[in-house]
Coordinates of N, CA, C and O in Angstrom, one line a residue:
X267 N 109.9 93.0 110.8 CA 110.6 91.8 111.3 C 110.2 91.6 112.8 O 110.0 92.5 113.6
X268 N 110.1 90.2 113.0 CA 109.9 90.1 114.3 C 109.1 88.9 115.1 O 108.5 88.3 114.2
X269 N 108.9 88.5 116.0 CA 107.8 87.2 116.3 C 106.3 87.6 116.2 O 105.8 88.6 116.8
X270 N 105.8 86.9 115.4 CA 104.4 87.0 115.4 C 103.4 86.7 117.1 O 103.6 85.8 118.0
X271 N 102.8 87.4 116.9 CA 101.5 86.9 117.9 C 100.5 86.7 117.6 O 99.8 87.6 117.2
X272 N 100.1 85.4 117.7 CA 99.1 84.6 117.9 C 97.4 85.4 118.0 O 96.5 84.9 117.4
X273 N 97.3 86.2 118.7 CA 96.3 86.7 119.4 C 95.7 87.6 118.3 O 94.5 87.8 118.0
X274 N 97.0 88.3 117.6 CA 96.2 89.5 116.9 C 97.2 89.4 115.3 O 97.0 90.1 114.3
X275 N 98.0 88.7 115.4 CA 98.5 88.3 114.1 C 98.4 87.3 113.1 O 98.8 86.2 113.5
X276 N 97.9 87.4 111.7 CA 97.9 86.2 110.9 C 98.5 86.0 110.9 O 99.4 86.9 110.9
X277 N 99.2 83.8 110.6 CA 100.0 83.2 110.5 C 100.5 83.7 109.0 O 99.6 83.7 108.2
X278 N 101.3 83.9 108.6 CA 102.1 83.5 107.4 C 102.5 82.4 106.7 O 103.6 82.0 107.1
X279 N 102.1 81.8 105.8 CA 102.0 80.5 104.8 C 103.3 81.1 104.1 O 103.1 82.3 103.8
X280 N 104.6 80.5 103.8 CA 105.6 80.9 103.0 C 105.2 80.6 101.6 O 104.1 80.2 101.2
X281 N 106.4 80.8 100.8 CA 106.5 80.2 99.2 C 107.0 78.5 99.2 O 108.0 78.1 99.7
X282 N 105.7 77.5 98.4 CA 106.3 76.3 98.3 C 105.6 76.6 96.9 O 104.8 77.5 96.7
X283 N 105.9 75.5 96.0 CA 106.0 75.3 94.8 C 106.3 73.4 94.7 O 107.0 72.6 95.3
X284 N 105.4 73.2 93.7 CA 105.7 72.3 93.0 C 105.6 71.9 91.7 O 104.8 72.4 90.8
X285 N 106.3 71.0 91.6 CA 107.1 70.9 90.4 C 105.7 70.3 89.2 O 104.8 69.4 89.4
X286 N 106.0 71.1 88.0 CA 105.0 70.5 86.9 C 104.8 69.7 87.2 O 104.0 69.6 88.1
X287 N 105.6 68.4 86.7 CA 105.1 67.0 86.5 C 104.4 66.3 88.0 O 103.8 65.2 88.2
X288 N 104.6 67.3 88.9 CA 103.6 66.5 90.2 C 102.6 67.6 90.6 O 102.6 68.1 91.7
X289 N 101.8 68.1 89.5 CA 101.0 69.0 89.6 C 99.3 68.4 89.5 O 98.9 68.1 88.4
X290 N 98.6 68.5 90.3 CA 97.1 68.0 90.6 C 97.5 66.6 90.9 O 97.1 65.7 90.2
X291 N 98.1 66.5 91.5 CA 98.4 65.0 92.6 C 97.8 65.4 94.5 O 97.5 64.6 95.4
X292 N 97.7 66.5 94.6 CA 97.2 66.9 96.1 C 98.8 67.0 97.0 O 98.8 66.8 98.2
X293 N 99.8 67.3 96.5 CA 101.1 68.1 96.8 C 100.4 69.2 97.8 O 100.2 69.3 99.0
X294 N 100.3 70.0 96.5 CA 100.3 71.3 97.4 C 98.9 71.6 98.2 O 98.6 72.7 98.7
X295 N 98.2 70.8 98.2 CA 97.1 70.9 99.2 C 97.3 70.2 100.7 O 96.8 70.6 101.8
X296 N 98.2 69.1 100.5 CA 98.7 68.7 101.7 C 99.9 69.6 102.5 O 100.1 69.7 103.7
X297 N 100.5 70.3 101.5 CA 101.4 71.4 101.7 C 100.8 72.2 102.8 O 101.3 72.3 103.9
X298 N 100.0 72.6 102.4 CA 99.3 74.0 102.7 C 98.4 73.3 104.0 O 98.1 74.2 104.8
X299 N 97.9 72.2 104.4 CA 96.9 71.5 105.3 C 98.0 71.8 106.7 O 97.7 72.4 107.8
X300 N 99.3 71.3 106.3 CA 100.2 71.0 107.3 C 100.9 72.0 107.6 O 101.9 72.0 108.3
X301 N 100.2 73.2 106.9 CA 101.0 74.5 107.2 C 99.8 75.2 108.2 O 99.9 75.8 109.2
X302 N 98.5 74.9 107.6 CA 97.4 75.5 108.9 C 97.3 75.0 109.7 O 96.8 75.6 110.6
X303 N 97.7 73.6 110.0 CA 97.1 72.8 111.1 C 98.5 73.4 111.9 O 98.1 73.9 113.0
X304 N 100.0 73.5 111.6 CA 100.7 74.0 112.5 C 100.5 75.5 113.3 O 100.7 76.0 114.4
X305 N 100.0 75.9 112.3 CA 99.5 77.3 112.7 C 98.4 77.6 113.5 O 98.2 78.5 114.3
X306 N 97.7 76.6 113.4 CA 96.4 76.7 114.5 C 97.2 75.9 115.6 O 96.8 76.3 116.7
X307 N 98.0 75.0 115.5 CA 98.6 74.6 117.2 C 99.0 75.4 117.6 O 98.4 75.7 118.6
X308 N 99.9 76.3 117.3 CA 100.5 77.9 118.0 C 99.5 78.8 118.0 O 100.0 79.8 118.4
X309 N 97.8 79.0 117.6 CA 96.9 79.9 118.6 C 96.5 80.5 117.3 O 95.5 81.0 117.8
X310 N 96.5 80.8 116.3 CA 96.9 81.4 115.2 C 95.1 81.1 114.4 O 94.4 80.2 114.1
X311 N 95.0 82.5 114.4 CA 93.3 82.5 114.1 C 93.2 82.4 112.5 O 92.4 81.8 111.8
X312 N 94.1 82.9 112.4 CA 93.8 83.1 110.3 C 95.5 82.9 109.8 O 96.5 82.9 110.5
X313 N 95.4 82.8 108.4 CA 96.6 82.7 107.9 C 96.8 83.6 106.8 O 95.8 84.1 106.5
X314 N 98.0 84.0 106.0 CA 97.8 84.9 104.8 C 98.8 84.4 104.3 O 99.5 83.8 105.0
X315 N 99.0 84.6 102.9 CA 99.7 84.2 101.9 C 99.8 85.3 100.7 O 98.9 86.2 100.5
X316 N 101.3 85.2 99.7 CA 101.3 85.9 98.6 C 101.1 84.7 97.7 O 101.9 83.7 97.7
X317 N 100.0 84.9 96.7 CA 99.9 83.8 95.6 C 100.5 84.6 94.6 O 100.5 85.8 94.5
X318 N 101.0 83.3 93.6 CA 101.8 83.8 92.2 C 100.1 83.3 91.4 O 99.2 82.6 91.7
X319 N 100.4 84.1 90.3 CA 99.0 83.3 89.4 C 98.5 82.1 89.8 O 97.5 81.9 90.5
X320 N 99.3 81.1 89.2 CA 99.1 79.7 89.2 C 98.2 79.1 90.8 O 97.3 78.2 90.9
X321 N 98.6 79.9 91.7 CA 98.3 79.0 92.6 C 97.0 79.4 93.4 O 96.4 78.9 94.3
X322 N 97.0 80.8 92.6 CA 95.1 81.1 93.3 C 93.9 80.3 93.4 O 93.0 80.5 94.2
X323 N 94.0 79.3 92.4 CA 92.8 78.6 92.0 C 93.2 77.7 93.0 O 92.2 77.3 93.6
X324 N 94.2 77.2 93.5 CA 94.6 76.2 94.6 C 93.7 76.4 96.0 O 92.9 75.7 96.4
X325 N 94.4 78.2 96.7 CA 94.2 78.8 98.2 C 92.6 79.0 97.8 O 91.8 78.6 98.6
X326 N 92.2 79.5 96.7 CA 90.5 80.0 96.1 C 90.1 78.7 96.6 O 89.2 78.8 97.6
X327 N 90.5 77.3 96.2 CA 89.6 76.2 96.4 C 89.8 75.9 97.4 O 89.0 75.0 97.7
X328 N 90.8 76.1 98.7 CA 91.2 75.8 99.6 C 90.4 76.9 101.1 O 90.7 76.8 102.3
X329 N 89.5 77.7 100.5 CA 89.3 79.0 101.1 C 89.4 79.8 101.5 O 88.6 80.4 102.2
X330 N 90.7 80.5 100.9 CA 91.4 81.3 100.9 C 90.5 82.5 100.1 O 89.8 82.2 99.2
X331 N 90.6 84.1 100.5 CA 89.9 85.2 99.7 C 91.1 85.9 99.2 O 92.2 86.2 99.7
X332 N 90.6 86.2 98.1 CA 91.8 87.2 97.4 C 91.6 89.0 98.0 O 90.7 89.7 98.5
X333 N 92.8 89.1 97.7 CA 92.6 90.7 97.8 C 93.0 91.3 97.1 O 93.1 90.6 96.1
X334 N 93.3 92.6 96.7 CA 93.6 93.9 95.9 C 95.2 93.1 95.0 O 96.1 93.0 95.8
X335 N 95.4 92.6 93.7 CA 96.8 92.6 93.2 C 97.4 93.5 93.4 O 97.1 94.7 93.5
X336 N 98.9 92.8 93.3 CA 99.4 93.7 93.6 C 101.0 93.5 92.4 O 100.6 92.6 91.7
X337 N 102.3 93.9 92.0 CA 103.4 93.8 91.1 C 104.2 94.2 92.1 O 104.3 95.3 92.7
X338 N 104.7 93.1 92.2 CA 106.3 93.2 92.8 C 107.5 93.1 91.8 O 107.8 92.1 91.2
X339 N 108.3 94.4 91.7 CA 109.2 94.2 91.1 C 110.6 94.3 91.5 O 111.0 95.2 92.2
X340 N 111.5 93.0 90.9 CA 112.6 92.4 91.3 C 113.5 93.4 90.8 O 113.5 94.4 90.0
X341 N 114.9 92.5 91.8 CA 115.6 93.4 91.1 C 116.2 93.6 89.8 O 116.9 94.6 89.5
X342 N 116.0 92.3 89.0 CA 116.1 92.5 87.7 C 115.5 93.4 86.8 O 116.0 93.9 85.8
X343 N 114.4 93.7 87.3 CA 113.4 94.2 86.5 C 112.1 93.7 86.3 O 111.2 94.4 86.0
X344 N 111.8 92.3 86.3 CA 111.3 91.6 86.0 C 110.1 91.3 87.0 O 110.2 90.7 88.1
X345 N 108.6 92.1 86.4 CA 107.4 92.2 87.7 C 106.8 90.9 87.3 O 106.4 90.4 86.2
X346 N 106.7 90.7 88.5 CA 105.8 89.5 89.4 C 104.6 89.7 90.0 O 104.6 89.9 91.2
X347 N 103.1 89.5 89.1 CA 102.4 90.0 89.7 C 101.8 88.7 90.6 O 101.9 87.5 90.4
X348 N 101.1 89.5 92.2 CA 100.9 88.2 93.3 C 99.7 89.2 93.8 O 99.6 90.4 93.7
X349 N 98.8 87.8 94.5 CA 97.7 87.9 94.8 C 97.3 87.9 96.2 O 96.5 87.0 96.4
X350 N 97.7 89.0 97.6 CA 97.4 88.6 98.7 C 96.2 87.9 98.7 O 95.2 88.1 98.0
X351 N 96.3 86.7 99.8 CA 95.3 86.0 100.3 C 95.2 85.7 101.4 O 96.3 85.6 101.8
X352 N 94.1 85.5 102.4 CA 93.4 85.1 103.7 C 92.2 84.6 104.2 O 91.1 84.9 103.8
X353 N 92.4 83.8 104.9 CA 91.7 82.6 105.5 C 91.8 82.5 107.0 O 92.8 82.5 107.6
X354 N 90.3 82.4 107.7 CA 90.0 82.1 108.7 C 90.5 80.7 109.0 O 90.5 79.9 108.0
X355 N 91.2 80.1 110.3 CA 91.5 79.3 110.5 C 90.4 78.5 111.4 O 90.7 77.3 111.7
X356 N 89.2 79.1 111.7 CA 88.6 78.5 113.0 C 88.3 77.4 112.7 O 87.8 76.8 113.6

């Protein structure tokens, strides 16, 4: 926990989602535009994200690199496998 810095820390892209029926409309590409361009006004060299399945092919087309999967399991029980990702902001 804590304030990120700019200098030596990647930005963090949160969880957005959209909804089926407005799916391959450019939603979540504008999503995600307005989430780096904020991030590069605050100094912010790269950004990182947890992708759910669905949305790798999105950050993948977006420039984003995948990294090592990984299962997160809730506390239901119920694992969620997610795909760290990162992207140069320059």
């Amino acid at each position: 926990a804590g304030e990120l810095d700019p200098t030596c820390d990647p930005a963090r892209i949160r969880a957005f989602f959209v909804h089926p029926n407005w799916a391959r409309k450019g939603i979540g590409k504008s999503i995600l535009t307005l989430c780096e361009n904020e991030a590069k006004a605050w100094g912010f060299q790269s950004a990182e994200l947890m992708a759910t399945l669905p949305g790798v092919r999105l950050y993948r087309a977006c420039g984003y690199e995948e990294g090592e999967p990984l299962m997160h399991v809730m506390e239901s029980g119920i694992k969620l496998p997610l795909i760290p990702m990162r992207k140069a902001l320059g």
